PDB file of C-alpha atoms in Angstrom:
ATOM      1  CA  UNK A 370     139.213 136.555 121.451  1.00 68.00           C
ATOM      2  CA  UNK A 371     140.678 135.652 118.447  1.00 85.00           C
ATOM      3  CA  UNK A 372     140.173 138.490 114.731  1.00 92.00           C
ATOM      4  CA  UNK A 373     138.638 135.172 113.209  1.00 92.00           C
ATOM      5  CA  UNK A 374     136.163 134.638 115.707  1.00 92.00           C
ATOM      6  CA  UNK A 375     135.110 138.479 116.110  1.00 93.00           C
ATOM      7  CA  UNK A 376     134.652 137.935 112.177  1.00 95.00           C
ATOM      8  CA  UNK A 377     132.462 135.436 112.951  1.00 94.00           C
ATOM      9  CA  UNK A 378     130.496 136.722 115.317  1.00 95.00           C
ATOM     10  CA  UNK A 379     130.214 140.101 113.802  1.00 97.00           C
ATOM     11  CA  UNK A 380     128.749 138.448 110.189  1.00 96.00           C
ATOM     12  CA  UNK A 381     126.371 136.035 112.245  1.00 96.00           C
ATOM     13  CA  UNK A 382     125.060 139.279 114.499  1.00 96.00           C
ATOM     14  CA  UNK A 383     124.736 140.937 110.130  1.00 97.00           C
ATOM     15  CA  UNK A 384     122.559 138.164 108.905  1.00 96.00           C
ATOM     16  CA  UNK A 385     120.703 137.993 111.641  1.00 96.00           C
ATOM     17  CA  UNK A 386     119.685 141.554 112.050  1.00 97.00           C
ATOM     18  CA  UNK A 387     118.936 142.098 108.582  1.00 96.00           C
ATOM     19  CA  UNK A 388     116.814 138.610 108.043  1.00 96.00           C
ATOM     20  CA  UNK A 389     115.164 138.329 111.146  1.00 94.00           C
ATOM     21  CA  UNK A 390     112.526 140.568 110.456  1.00 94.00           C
ATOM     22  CA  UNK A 391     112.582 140.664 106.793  1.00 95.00           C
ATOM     23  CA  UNK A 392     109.802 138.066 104.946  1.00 95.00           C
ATOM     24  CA  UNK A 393     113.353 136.219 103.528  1.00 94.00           C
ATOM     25  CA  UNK A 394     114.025 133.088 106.372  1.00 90.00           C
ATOM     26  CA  UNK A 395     116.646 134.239 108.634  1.00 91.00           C
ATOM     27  CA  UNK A 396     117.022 130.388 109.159  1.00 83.00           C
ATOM     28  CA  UNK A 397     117.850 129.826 105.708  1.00 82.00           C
ATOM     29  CA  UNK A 398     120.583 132.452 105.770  1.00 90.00           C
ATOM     30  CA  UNK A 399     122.156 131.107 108.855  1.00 87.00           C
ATOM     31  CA  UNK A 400     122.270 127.770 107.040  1.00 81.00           C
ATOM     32  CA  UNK A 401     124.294 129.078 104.732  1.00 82.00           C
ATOM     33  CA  UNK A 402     126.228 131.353 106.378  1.00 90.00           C
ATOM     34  CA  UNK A 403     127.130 129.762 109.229  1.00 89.00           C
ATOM     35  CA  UNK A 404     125.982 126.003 108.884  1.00 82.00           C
ATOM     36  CA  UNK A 405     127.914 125.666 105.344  1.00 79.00           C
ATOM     37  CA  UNK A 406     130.259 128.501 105.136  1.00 85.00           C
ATOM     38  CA  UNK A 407     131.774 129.908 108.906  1.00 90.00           C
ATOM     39  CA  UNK A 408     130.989 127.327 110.643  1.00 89.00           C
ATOM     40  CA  UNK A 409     130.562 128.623 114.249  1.00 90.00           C
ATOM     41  CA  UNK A 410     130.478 125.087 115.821  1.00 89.00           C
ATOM     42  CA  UNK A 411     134.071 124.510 114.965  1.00 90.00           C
ATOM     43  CA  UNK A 412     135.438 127.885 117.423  1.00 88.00           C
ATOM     44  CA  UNK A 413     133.513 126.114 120.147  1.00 86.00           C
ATOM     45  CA  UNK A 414     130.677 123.093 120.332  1.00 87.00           C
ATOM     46  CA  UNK A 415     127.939 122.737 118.817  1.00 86.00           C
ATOM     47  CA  UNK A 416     126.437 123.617 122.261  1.00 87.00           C
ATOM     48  CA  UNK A 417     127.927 126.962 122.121  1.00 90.00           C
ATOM     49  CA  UNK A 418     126.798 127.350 118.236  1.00 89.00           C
ATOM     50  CA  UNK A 419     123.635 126.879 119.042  1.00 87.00           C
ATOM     51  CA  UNK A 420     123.584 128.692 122.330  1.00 89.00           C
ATOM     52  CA  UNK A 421     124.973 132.364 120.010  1.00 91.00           C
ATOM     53  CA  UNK A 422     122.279 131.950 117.989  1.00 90.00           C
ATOM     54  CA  UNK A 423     120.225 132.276 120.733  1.00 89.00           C
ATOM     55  CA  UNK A 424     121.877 135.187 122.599  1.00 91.00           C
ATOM     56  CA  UNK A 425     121.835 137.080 119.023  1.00 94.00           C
ATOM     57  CA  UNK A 426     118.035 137.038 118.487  1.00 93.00           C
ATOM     58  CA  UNK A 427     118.093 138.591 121.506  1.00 94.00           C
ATOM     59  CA  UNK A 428     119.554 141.478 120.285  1.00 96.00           C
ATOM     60  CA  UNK A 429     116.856 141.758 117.332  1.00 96.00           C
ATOM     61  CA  UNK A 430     114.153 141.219 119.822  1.00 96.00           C
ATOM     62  CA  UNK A 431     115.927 144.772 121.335  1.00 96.00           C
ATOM     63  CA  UNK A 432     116.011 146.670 118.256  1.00 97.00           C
ATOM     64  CA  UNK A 433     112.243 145.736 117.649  1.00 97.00           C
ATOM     65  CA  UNK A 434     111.666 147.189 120.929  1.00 97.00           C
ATOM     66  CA  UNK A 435     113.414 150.085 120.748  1.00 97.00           C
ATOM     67  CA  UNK A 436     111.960 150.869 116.967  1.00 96.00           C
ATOM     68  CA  UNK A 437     107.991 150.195 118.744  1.00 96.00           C
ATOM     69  CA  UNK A 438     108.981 151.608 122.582  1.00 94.00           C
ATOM     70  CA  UNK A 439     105.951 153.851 122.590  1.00 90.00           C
ATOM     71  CA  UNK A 440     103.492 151.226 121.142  1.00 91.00           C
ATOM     72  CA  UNK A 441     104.487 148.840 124.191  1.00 93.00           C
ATOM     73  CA  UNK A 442     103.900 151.312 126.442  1.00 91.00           C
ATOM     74  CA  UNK A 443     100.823 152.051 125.706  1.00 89.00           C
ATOM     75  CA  UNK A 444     100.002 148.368 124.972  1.00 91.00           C
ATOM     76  CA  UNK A 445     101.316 148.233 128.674  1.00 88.00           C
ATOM     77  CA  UNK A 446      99.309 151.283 130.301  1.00 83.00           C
ATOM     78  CA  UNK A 447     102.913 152.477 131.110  1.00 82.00           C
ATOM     79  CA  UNK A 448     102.748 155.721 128.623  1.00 72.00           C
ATOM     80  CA  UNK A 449     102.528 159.484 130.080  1.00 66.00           C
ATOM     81  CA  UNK A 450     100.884 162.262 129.839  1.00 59.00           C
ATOM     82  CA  UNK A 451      98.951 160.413 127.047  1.00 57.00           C
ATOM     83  CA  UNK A 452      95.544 162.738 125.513  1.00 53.00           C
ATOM     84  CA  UNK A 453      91.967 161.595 125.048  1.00 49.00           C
ATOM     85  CA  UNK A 454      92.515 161.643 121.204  1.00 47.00           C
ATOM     86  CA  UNK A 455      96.070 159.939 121.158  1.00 51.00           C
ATOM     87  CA  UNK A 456      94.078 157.640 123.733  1.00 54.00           C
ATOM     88  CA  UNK A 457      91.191 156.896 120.413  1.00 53.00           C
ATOM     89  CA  UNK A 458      94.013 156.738 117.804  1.00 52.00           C
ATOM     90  CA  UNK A 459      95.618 153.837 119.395  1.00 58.00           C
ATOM     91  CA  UNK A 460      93.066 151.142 119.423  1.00 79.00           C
ATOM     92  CA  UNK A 461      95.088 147.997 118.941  1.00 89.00           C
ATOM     93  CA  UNK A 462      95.154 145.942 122.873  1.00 91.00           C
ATOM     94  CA  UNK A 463      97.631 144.160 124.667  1.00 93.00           C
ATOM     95  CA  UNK A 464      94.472 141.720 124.314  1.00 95.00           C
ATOM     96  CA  UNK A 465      94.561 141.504 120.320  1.00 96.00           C
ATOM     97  CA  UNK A 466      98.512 140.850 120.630  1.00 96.00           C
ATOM     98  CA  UNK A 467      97.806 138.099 123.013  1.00 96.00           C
ATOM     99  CA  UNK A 468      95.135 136.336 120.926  1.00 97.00           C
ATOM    100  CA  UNK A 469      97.335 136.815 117.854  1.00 96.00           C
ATOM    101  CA  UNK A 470     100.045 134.845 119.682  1.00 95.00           C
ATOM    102  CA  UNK A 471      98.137 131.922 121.342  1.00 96.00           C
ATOM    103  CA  UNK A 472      97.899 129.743 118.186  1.00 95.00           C
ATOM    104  CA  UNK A 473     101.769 129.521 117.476  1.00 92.00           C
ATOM    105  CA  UNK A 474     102.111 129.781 121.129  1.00 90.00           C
ATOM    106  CA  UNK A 475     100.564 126.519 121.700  1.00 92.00           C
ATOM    107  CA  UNK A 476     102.178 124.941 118.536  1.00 92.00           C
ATOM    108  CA  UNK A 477     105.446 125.300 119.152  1.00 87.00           C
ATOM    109  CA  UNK A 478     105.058 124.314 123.087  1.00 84.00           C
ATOM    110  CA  UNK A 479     103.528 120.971 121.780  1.00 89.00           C
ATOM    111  CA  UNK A 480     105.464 120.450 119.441  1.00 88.00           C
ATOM    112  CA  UNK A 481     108.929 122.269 119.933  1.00 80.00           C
ATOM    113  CA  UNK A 482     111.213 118.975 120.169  1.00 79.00           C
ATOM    114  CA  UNK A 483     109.471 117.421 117.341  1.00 86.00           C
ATOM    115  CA  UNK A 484     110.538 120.635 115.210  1.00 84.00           C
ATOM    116  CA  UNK A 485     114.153 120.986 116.594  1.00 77.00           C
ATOM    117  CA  UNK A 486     114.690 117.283 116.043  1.00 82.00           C
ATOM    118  CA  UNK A 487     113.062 116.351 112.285  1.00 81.00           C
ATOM    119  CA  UNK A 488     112.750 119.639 110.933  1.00 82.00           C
ATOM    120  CA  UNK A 489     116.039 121.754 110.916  1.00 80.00           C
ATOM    121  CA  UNK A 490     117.650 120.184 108.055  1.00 82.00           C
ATOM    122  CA  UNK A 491     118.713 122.034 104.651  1.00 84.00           C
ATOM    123  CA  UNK A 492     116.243 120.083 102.777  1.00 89.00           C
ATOM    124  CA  UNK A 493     112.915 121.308 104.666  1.00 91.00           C
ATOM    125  CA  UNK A 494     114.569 124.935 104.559  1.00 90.00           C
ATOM    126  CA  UNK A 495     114.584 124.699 101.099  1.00 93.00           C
ATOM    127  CA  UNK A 496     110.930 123.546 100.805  1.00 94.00           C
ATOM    128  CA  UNK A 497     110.091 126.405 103.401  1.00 95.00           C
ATOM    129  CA  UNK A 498     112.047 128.867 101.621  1.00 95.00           C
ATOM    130  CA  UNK A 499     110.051 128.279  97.846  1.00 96.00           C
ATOM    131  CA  UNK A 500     106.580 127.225  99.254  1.00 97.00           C
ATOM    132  CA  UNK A 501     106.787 130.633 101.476  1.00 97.00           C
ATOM    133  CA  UNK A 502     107.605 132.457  98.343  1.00 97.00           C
ATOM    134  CA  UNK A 503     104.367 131.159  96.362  1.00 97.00           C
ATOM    135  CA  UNK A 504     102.497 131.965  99.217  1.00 97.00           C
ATOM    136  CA  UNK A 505     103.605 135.685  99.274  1.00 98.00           C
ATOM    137  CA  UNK A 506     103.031 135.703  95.464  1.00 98.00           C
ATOM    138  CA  UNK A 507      99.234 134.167  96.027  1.00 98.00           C
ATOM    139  CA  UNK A 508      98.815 137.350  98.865  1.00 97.00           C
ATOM    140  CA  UNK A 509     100.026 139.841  96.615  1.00 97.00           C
ATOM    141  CA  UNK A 510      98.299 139.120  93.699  1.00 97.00           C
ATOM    142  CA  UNK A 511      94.756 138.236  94.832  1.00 96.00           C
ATOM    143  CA  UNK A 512      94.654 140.452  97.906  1.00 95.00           C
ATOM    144  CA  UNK A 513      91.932 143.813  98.039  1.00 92.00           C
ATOM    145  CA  UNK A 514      93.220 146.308  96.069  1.00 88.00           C
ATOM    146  CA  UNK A 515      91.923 148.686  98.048  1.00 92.00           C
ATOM    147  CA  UNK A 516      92.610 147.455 101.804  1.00 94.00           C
ATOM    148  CA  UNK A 517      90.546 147.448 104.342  1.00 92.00           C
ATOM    149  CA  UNK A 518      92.942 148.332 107.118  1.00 94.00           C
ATOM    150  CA  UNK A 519      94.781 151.022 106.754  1.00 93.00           C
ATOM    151  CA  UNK A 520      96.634 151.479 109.775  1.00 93.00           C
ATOM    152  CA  UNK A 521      97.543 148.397 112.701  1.00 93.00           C
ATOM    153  CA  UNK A 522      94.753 150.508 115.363  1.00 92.00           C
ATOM    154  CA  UNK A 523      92.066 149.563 112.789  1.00 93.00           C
ATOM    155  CA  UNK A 524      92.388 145.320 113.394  1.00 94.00           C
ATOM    156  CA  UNK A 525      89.565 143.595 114.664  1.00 95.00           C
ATOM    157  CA  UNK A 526      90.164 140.507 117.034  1.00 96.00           C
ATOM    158  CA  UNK A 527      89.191 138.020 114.133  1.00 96.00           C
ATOM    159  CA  UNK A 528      91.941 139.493 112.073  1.00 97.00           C
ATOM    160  CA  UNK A 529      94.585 139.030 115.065  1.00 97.00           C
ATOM    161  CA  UNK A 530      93.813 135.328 115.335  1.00 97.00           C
ATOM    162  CA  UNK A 531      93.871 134.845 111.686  1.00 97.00           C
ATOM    163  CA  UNK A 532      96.942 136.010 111.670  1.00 97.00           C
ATOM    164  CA  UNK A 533      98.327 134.210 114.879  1.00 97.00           C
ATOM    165  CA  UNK A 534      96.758 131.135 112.384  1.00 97.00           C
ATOM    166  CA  UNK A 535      99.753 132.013 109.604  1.00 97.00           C
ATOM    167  CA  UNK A 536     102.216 132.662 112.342  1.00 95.00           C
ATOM    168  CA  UNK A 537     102.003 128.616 112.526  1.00 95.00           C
ATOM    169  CA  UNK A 538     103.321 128.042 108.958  1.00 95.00           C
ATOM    170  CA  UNK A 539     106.177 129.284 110.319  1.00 92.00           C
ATOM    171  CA  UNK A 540     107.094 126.958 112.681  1.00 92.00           C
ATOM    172  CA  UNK A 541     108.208 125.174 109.316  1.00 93.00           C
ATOM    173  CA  UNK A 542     111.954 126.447 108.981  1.00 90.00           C
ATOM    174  CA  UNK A 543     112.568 128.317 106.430  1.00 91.00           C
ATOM    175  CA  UNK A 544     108.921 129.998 105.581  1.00 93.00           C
ATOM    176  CA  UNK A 545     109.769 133.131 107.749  1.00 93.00           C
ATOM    177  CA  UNK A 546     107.243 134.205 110.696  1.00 94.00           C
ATOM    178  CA  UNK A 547     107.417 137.464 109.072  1.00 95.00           C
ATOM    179  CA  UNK A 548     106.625 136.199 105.521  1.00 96.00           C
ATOM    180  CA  UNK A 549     104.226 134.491 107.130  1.00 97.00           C
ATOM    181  CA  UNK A 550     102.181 136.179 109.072  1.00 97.00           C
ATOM    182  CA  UNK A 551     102.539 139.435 106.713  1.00 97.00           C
ATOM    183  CA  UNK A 552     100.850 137.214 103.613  1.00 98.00           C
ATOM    184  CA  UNK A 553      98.145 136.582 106.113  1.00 97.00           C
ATOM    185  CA  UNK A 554      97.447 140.376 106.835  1.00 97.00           C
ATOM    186  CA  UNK A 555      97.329 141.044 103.200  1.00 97.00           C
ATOM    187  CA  UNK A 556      94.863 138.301 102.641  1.00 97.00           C
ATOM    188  CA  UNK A 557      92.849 139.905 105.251  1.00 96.00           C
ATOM    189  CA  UNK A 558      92.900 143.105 104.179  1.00 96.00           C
ATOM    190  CA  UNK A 559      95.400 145.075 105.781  1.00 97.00           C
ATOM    191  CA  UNK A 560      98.005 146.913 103.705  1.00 96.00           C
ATOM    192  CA  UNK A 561     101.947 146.011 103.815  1.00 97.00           C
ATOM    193  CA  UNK A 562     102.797 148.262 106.378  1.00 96.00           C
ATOM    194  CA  UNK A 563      99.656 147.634 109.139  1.00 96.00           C
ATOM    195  CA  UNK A 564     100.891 143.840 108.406  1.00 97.00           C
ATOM    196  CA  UNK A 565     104.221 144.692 108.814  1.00 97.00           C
ATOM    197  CA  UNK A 566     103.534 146.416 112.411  1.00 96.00           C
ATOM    198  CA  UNK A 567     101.360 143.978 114.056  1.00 97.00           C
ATOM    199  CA  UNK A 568     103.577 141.255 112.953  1.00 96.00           C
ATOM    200  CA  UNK A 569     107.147 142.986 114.550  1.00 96.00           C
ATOM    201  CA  UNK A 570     104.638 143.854 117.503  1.00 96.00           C
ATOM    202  CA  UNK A 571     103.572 139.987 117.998  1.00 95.00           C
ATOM    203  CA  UNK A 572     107.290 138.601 117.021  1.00 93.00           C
ATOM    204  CA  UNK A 573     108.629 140.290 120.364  1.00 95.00           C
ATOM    205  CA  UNK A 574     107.050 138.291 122.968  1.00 93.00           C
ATOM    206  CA  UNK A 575     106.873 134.838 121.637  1.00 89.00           C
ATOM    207  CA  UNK A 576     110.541 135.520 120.617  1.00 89.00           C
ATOM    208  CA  UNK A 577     112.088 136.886 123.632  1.00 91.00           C
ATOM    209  CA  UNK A 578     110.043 133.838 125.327  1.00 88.00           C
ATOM    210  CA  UNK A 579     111.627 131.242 123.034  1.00 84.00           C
ATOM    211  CA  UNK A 580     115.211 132.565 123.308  1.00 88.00           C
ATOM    212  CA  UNK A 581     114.975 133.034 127.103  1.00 88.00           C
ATOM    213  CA  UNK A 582     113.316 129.564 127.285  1.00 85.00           C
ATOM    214  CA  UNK A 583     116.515 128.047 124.971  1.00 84.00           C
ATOM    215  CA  UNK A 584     118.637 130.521 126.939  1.00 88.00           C
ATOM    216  CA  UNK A 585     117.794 129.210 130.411  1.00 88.00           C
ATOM    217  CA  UNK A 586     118.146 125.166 128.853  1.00 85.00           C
ATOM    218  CA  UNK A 587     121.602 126.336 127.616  1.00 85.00           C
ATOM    219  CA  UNK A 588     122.772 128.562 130.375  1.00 88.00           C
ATOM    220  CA  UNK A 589     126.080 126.439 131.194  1.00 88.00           C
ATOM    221  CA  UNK A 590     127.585 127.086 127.758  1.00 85.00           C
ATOM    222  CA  UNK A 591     127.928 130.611 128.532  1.00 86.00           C
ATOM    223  CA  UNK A 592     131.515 130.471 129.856  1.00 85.00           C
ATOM    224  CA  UNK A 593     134.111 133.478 129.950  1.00 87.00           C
ATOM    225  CA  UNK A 594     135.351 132.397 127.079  1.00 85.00           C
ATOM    226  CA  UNK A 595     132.558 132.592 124.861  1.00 88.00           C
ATOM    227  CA  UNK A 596     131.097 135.603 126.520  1.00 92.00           C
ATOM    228  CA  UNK A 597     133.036 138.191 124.042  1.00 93.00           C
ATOM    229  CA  UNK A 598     131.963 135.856 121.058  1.00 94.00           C
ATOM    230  CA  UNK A 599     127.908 136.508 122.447  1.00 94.00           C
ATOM    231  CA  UNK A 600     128.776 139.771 122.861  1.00 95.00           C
ATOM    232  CA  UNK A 601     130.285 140.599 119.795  1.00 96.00           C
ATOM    233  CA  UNK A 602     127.286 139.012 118.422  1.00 96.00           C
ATOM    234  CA  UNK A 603     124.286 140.540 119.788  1.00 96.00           C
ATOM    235  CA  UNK A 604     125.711 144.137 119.191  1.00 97.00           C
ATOM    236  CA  UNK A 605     126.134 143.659 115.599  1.00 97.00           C
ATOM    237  CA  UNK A 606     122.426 142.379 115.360  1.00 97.00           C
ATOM    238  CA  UNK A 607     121.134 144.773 117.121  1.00 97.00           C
ATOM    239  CA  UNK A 608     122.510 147.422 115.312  1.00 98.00           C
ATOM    240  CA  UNK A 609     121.991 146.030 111.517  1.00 98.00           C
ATOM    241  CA  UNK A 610     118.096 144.986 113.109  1.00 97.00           C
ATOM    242  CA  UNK A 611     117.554 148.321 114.365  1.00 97.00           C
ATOM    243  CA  UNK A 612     118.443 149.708 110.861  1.00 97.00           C
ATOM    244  CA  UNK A 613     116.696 146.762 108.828  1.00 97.00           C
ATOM    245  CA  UNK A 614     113.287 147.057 110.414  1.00 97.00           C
ATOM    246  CA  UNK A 615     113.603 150.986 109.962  1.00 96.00           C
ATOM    247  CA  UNK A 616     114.546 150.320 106.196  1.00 96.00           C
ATOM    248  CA  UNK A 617     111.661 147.530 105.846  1.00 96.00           C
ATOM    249  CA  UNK A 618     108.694 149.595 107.260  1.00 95.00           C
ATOM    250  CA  UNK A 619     109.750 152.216 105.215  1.00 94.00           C
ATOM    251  CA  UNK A 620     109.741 150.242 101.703  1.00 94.00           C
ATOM    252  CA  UNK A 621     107.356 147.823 102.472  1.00 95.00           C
ATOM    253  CA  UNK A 622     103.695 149.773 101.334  1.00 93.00           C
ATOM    254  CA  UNK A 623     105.917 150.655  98.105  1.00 94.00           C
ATOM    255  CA  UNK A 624     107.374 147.189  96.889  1.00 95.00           C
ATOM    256  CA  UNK A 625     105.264 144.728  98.519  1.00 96.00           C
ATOM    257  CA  UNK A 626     105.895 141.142  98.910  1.00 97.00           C
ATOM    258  CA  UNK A 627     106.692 139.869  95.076  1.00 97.00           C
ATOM    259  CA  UNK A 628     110.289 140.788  95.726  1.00 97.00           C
ATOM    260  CA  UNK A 629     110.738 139.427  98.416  1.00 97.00           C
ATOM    261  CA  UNK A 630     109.452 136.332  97.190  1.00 97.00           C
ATOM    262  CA  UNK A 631     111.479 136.267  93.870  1.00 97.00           C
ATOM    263  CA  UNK A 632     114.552 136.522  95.934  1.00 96.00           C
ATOM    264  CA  UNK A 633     113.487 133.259  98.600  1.00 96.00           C
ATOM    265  CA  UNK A 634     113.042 131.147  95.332  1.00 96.00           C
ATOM    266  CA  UNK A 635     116.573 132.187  93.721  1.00 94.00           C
ATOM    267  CA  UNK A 636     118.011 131.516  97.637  1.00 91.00           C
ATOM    268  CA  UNK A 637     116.188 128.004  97.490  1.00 92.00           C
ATOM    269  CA  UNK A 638     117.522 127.233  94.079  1.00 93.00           C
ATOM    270  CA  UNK A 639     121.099 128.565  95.090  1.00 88.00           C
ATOM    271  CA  UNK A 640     121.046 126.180  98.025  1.00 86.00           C
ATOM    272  CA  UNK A 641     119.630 122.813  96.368  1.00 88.00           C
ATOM    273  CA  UNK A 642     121.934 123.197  93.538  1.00 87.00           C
ATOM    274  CA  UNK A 643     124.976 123.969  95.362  1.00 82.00           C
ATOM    275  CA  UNK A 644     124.856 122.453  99.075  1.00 77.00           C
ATOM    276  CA  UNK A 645     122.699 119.311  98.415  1.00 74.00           C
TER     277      UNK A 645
END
């Protein structure tokens, strides 16, 4: 493999880890990055492109696991040598994940072709990107101020589909499932950081499902000679993801949302003004 296209791969596997999971639209970046600046397709196909991308969320997907290993195995039943009061201070069920899921679940499996045909464009990014951003304003400023839930184990089954209810806006490109569906906690109640969890908790499964669903539709464009492009790829997002969502959880009860926000309306502006 070529230094250019270890470049490549390595900044694509960086944007990806550290947007992924962050309430910014790690769609939007890769539309810059890579759609208008690096432009992946050209080392390859488009096939192959689109294929990396795949194979790179992948290795986000791991680094979520790996930061929330002993929540999903105890969502799971799989955890050891567990005691009667860790048993009572871990309330939230495999059950509560699942209903949280089934609304974008059934979404995007009606309407997945629809999306990946009229809706990945720079233009709806850019609406995504600034109407996300007003909606994480609206959350932050008219939410509890004192919140409800403190902690993820404290979510009641209404609050999980409620939230599974944002998790749709998402399916928009550019409004970020994470911006999403962590606006929706706040509105509810929760604070950043129980938000925060049950939303990196949810994005596992109906991620890893939609990559290895894409995965499986694109398996013949995995050929030796990509293979060190993917691979290059998925370790770098794994290892900037696995430090991003450590970073995030850790800043996210003390800046809240606003900034986040600020900075998807100055990315929206940045790419109207200069790539349309």
């Amino acid at each position: 493999m070529h230094l250019w296209e270890s470049f490549v791969a390595f900044v694509l596997g960086l944007v990806e880890g550290l947007t992924e999971f962050a309430p910014v639209s790690s769609t939007g970046h890769m539309i810059i990055v890579d759609d208008l600046l690096l432009k992946s397709k050209e080392l390859f196909s488009q096939e192959i492109a689109n294929t990396f991308k795949v194979v790179i969320q992948l290795g986000s997907i791991l680094a979520a696991v790996v930061v929330f290993w002993d929540r999903f195995l105890n969502l799971l039943g799989l955890k050891k040598n567990v005691t009667v009061e860790q048993q009572r201070g871990q309330r939230l069920k495999l059950s509560q994940v699942i209903v949280g899921l089934i609304p974008a679940g059934v979404l995007g499996f009606l309407f997945d072709d629809y999306i990946d045909e009229h809706l990945f464009s720079v233009n709806t990014v850019v609406i995504g990107l600034f109407a996300g951003a007003i909606l994480m304003i609206v959350a932050d400023l008219v939410r509890p101020r004192k919140p409800k839930v403190e902690n993820v184990d404290q979510m009641t089954y209404t609050q999980a589909f409620i939230i599974g209810l944002f998790q749709c806006i998402a399916l928009w490109p550019g409004f970020s499932r994470s911006g999403s569906t962590i606006s929706g906690g706040v509105l509810l109640g929760l604070n950043h950081r129980a938000a925060s969890d049950f939303t990196f908790i949810m994005a596992v499964p109906i991620m890893a499902g939609a990559s290895f669903i894409s995965l499986l539709k694109n398996w013949e464009y995995i050929t030796s000679a990509s293979i060190p492009f993917f691979i290059v790829g998925f370790i770098s997002a794994f290892i900037f993801a696995l430090l991003a969502i450590r970073f995030f959880l850790k800043l996210i009860n003390k800046i809240k949302l606003i900034p986040f926000a600020i900075y998807r309306i100055i990315l929206a502006i940045v790419i109207y003004f200069v790539f349309l």
